[in-house]
Short mmCIF file of C-alpha atoms and ligand atoms in Angstrom, two decimals:
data_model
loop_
_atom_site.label_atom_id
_atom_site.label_comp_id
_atom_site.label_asym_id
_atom_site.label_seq_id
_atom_site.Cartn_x
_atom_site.Cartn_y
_atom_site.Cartn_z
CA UNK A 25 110.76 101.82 129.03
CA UNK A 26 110.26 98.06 129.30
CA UNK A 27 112.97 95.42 128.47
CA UNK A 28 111.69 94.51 125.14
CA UNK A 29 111.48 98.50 123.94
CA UNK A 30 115.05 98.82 125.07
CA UNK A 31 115.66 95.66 122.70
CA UNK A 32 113.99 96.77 119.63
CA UNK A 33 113.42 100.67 120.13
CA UNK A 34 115.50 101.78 116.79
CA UNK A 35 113.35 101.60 114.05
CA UNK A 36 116.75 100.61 111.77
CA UNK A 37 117.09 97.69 113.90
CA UNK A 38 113.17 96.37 112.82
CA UNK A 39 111.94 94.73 110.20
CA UNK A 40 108.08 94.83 109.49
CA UNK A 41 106.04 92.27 107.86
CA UNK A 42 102.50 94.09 106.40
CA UNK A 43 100.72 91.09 105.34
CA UNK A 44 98.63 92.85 102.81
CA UNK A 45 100.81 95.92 102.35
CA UNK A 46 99.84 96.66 98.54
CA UNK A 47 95.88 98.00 99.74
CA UNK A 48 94.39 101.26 100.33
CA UNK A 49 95.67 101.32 103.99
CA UNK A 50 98.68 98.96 103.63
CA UNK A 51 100.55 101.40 101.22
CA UNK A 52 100.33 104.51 103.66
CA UNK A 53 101.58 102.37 106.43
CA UNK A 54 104.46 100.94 104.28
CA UNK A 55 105.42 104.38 103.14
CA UNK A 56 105.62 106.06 106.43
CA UNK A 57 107.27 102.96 107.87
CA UNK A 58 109.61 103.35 105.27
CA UNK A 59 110.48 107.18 106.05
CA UNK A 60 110.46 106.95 109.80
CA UNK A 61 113.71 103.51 109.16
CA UNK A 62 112.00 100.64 110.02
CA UNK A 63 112.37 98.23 107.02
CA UNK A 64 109.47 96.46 105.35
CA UNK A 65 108.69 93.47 103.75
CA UNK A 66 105.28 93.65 101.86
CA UNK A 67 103.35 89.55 101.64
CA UNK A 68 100.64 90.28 99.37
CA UNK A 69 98.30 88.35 96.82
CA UNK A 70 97.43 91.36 94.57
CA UNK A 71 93.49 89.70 94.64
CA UNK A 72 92.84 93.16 93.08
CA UNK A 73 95.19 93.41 90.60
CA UNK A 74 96.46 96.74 92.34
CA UNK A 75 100.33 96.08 91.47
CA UNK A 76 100.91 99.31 90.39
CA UNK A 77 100.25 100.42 93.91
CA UNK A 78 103.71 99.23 95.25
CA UNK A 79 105.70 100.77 92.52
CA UNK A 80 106.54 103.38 94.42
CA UNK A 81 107.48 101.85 97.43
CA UNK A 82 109.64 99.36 95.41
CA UNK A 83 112.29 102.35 94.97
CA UNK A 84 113.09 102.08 98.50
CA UNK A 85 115.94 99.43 99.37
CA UNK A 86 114.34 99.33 102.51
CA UNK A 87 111.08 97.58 101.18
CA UNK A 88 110.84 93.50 99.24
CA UNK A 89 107.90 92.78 98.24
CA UNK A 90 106.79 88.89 98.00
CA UNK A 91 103.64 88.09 96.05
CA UNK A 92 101.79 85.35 97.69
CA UNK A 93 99.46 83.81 100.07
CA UNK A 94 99.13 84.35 104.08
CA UNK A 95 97.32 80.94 104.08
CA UNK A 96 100.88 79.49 101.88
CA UNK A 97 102.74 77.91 104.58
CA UNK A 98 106.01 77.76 102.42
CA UNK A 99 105.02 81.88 101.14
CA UNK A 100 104.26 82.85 105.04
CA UNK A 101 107.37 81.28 106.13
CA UNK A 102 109.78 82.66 104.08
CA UNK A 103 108.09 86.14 104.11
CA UNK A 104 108.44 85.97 108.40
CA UNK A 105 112.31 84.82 107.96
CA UNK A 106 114.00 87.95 109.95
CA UNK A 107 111.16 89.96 110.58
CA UNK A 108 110.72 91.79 113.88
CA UNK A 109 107.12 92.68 113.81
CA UNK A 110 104.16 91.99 111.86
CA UNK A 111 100.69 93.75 110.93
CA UNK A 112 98.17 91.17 109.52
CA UNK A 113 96.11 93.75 107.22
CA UNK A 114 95.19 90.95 104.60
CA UNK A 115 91.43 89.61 103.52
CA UNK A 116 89.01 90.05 101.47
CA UNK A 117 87.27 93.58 103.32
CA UNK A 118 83.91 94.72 103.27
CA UNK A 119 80.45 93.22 103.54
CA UNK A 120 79.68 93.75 99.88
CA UNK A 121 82.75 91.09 98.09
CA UNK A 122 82.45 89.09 101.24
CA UNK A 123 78.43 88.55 100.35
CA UNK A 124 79.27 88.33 96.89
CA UNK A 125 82.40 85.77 97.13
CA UNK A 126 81.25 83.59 100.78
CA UNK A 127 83.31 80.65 99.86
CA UNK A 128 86.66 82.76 98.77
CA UNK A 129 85.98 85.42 102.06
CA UNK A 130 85.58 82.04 104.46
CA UNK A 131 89.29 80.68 102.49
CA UNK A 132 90.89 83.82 103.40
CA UNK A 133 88.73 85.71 106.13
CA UNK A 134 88.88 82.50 108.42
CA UNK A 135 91.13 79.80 107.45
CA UNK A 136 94.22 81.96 105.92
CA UNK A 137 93.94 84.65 108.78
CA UNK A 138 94.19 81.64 111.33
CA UNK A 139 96.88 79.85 109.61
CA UNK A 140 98.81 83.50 109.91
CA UNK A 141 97.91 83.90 113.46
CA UNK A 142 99.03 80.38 114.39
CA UNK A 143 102.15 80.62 113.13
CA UNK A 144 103.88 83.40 114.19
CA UNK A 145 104.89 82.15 118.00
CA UNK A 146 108.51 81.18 118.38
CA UNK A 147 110.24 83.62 116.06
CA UNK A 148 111.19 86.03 118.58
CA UNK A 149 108.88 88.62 116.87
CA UNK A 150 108.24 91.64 119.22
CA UNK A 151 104.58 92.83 118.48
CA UNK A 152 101.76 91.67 116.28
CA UNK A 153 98.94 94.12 115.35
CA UNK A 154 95.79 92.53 113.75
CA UNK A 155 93.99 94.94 111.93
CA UNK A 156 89.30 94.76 112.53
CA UNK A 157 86.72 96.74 112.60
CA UNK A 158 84.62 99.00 114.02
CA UNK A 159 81.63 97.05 112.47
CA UNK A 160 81.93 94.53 115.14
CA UNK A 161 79.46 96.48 116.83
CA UNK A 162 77.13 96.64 114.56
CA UNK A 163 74.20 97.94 115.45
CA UNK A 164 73.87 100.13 118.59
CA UNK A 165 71.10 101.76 120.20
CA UNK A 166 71.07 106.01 119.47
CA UNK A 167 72.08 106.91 122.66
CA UNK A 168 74.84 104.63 123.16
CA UNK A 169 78.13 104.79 121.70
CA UNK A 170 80.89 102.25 121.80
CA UNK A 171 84.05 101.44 123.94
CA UNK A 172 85.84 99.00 123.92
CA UNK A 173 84.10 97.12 126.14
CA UNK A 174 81.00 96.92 124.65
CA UNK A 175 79.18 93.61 123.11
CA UNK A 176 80.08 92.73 120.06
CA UNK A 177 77.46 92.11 117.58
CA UNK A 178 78.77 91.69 114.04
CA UNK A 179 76.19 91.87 111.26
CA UNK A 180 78.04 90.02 108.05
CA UNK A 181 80.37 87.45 107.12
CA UNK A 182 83.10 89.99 107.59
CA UNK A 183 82.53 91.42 110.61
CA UNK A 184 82.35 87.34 112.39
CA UNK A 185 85.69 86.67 110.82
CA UNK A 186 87.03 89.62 112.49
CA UNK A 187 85.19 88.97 115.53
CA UNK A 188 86.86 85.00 115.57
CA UNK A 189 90.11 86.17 114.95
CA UNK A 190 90.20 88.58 117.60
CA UNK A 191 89.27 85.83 120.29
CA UNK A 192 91.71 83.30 118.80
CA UNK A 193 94.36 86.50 119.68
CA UNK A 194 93.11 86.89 123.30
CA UNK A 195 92.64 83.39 123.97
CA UNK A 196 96.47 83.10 123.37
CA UNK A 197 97.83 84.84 126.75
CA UNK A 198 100.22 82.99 128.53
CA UNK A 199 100.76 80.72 124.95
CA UNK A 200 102.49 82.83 122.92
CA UNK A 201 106.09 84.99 123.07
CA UNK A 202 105.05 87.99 120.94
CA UNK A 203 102.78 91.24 122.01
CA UNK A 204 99.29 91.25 119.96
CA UNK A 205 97.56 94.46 119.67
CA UNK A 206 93.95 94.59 118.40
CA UNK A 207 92.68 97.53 116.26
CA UNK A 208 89.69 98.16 115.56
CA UNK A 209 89.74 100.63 112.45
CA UNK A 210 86.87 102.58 111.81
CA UNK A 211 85.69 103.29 108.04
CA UNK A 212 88.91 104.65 106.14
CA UNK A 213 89.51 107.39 103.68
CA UNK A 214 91.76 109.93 101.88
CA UNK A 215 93.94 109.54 98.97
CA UNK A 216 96.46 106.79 98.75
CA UNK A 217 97.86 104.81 96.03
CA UNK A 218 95.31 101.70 95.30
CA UNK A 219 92.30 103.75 96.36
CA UNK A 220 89.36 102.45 97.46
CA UNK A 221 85.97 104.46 95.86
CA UNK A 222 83.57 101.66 97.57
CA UNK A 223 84.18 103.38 100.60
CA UNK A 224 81.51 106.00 101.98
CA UNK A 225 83.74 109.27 102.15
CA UNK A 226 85.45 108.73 98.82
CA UNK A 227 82.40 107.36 97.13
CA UNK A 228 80.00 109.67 97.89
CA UNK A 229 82.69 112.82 96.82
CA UNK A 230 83.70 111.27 93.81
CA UNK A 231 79.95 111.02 92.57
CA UNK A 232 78.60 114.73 93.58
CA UNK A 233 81.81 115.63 92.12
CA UNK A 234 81.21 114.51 89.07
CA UNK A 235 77.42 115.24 89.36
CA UNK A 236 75.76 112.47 89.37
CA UNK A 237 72.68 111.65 91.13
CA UNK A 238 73.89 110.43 94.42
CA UNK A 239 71.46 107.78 96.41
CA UNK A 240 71.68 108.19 100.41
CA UNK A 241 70.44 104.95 102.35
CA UNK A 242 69.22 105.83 106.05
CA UNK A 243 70.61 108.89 106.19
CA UNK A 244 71.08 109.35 109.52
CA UNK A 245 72.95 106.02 110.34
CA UNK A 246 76.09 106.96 111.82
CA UNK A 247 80.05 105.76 111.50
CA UNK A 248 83.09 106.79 112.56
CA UNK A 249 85.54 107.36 109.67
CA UNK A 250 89.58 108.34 109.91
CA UNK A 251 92.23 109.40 106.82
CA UNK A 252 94.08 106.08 106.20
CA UNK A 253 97.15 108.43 107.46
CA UNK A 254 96.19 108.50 110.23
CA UNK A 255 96.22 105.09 110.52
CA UNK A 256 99.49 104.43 109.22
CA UNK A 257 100.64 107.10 112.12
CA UNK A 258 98.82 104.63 114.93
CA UNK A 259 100.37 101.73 113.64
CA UNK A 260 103.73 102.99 113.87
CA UNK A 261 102.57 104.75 117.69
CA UNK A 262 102.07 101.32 118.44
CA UNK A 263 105.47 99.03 117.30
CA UNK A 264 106.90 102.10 119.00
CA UNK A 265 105.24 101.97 122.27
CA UNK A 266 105.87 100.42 125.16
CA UNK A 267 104.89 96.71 125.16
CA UNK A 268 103.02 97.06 128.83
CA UNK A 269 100.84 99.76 127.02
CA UNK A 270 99.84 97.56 124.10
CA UNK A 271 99.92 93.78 124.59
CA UNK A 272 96.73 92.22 124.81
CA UNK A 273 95.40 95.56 124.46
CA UNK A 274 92.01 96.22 122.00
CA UNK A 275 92.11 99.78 120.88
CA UNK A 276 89.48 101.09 118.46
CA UNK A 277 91.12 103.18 116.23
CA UNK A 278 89.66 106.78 114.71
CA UNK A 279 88.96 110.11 116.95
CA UNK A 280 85.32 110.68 118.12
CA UNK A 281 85.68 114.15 115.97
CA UNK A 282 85.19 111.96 112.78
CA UNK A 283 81.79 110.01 113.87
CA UNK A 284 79.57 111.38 111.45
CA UNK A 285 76.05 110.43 110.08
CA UNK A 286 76.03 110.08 106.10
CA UNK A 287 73.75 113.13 106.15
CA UNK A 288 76.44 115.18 108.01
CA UNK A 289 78.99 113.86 105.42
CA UNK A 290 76.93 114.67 102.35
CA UNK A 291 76.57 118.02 103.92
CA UNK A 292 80.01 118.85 104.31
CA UNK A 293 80.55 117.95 100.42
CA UNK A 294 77.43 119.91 99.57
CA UNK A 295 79.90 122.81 101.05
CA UNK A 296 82.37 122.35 98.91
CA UNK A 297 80.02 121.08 95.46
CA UNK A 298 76.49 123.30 95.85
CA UNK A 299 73.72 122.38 93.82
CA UNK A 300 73.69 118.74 93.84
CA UNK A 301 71.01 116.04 93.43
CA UNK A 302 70.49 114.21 96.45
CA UNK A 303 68.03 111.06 97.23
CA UNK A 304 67.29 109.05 99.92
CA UNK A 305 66.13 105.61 100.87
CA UNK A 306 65.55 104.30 104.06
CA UNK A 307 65.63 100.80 105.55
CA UNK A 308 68.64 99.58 103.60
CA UNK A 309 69.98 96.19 103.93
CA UNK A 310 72.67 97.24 105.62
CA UNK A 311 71.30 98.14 109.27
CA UNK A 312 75.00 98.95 110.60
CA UNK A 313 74.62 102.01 113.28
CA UNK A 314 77.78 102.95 115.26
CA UNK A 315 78.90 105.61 117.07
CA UNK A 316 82.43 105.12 118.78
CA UNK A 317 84.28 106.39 121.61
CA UNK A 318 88.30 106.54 120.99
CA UNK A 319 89.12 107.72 124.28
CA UNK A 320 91.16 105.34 124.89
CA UNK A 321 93.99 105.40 122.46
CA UNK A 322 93.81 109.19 123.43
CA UNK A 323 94.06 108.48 127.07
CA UNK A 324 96.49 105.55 126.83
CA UNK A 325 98.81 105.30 124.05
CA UNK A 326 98.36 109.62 123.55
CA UNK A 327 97.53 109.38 120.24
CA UNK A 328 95.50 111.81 118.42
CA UNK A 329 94.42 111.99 114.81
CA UNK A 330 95.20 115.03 112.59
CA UNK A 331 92.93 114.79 109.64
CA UNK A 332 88.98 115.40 109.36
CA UNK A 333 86.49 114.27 107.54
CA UNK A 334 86.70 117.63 105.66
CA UNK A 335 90.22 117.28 104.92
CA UNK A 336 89.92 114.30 103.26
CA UNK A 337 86.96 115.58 101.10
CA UNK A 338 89.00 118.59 100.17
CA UNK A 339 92.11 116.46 99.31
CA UNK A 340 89.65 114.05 97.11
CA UNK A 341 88.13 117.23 95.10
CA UNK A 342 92.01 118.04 94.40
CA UNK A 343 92.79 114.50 93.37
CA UNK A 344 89.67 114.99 90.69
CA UNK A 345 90.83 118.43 90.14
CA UNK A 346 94.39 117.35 88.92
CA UNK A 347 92.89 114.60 87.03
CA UNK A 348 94.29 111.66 89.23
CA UNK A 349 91.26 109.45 88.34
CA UNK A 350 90.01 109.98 85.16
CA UNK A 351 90.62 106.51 85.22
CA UNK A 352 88.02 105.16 87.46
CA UNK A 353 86.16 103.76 85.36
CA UNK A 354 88.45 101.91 83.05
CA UNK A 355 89.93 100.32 86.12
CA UNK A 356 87.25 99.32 88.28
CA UNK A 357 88.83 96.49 90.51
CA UNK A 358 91.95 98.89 91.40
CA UNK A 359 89.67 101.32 92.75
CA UNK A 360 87.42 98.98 94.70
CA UNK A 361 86.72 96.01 96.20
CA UNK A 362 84.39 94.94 93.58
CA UNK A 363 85.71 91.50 92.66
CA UNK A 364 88.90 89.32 92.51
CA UNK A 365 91.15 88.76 89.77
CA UNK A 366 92.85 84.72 89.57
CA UNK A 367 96.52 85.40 89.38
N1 NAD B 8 89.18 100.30 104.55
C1 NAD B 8 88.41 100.41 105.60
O1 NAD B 8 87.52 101.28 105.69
C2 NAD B 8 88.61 99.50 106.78
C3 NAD B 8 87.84 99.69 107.92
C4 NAD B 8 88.01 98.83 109.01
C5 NAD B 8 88.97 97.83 108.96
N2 NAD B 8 89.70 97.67 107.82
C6 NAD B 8 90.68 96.59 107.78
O2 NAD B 8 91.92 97.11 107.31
C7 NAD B 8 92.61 96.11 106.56
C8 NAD B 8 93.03 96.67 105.21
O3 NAD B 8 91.88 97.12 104.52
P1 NAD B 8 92.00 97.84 103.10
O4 NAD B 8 90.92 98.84 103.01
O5 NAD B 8 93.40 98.26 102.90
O6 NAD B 8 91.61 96.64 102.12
P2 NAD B 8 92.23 96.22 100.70
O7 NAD B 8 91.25 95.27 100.12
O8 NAD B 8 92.59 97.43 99.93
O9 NAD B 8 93.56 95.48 101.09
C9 NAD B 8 93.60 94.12 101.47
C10 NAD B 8 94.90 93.55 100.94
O10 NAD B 8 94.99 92.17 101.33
C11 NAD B 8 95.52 91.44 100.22
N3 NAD B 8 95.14 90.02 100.39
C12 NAD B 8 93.91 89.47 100.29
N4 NAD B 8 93.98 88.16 100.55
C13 NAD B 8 95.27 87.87 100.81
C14 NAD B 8 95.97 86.68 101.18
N5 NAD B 8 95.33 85.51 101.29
N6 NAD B 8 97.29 86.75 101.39
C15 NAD B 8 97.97 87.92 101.26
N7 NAD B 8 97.35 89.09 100.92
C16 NAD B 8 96.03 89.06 100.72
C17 NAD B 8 94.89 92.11 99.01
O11 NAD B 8 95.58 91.80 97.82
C18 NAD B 8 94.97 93.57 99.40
O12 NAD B 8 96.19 94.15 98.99
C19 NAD B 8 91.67 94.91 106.49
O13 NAD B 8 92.03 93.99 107.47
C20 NAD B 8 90.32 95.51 106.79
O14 NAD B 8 89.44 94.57 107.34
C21 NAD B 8 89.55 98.48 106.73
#
């Protein structure tokens, strides 16, 4: 165990800053932060108007939450007085509101995520995880799939901001006192409390559950996907590793059990929901085509995920079961990233 473990290794003895803690994969990661003792402050602009999502958390005297803006420097500030560690999960995600809003997504994709980044040096915080994506690849050729190591070729607005951010982090060795970790998440989902339905798992069960027609661009394009448990569980395998393991370290995060084509998703919900109408277009605008290889959080940090793709179908068709989103439809910006509210 390295100096700084020794240091900081009691979770009662950290205190977490999730810079947008209140979304679909900030909540799970606040909430098992919460039960494992670290303590957690939540810095979050609500762009959804997903407030309700924290509720729960807020009965915890473990967990503040501070409405405002990473790219504040008065909010930032006072949200990193005390903290220990920080995840920077905040922007506006996914190519479809970053096309849609390229003014707002360049305010907070580029220029608030920098001013976060830049800031955080000389606070004796211990590690720093920036949260991108697995679409930093892409497009990849069929027979290829991705470490790593291999080029980067982002498609959208999105995927460049993550893409800039991540060399502004490795450009800082030697410059900075605090251990960055890079993640590269693949395509989240599972149930969670501001739930995301623009995502391809979620989406595409919610719809054949409720029978509608459901159309399938290029079919065979594949993704990796993991539960957004899962990734709460690798963020917390990382502020609990050992710094040597992790600093400076680019992991992309999922399990090369969950890389599935659409088709092979639409199948395993066809399972579950028979006699469903399915169509299919091909040559869709979005040409993203990745398969991904997570050996190496698996080989170096031993960490495994321990939900599939069918679990988190099965879970969803329970959530619909029970009646957990009847309201869908009458609250279309908590459920997706479809636009921004002004607060
Ligand atoms: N969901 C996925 O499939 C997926 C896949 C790969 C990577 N990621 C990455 O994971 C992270 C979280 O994604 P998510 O699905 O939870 O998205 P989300 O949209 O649900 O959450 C983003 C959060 O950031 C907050 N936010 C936006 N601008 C802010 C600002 N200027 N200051 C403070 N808070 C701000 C929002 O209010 C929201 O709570 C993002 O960095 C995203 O790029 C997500």
């Amino acid at each position: 165990m390295s100096k700084t473990c020794k240091k900081h290794c009691n979770p009662h003895d950290r205190q977490v800053l999730l810079v947008g803690g209140a979304g679909y994969i900030g909540c799970p990661v606040a909430s098992l932060l919460l039960e494992s003792g670290y303590k957690v402050r939540n810095l979050d602009l609500l762009t959804y108007a997903h407030q309700n999502a924290v509720m729960g958390q807020m009965l915890s005297p473990d967990y503040k939450f501070q409405f405002g803006d990473m790219g504040c420097p008065k909010a930032l500030n006072e949200a990193l007085n005390g903290i220990t560690d920080v995840v920077l999960l905040a922007g506006l995600v996914g190519d479809p509101i970053t096309k849609q809003l390229p003014d707002e997504s360049h305010q907070i994709n580029d220029i608030a995520v920098k001013h976060c980044l830049e800031n955080l040096n000389g606070r004796g915080i211990r590690n720093v995880i920036f949260v991108s994506t697995c679409s930093n690849y892409g497009k990849i050729d069929e027979n290829e799939i991705a470490d790593e190591s291999h080029a980067l070729e982002p498609l959208s607005a999105y995927a460049r901001s993550k893409v800039e951010a991540e060399k502004l982090i490795l450009s800082s060795k030697g410059k900075i006192d605090f251990h960055p970790t890079i993640l590269r998440f693949a395509t989240a989902f599972g149930m969670a409390p501001r739930m995301r339905f623009d995502l391809t798992v979620n989406e595409f069960t919610r719809d054949l559950y409720l029978d509608k027609e459901l159309l399938v661009f290029d079919a065979e394009t594949w993704r990796p996907y993991c539960h957004v448990k899962d990734f709460a569980r690798l963020i917390r395998k990382v502020l609990q590793s050992d710094t040597a393991k992790t600093s400076f370290e680019v992991f992309n995060a999922g399990s090369n059990d969950n890389n599935f084509t659409k088709q092979g998703i639409v199948d395993l919900i066809c399972d579950r929901l028979p006699g469903r109408t399915i169509k299919y277009q091909k040559n869709s605008a979005d040409p993203r085509n990745y398969r991904v290889d997570f050996s190496k959080l698996n080989n170096q940090l031993d960490f495994h995920c321990k939900y599939s793709v069918a679990d988190g179908v099965d879970e969803l068709i329970t959530g619909m079961e029970e009646h957990l989103f009847d309201d869908v439809e009458a609250r279309k910006l908590y459920y997706g990233n479809y636009g921004i509210v002004a607060h």
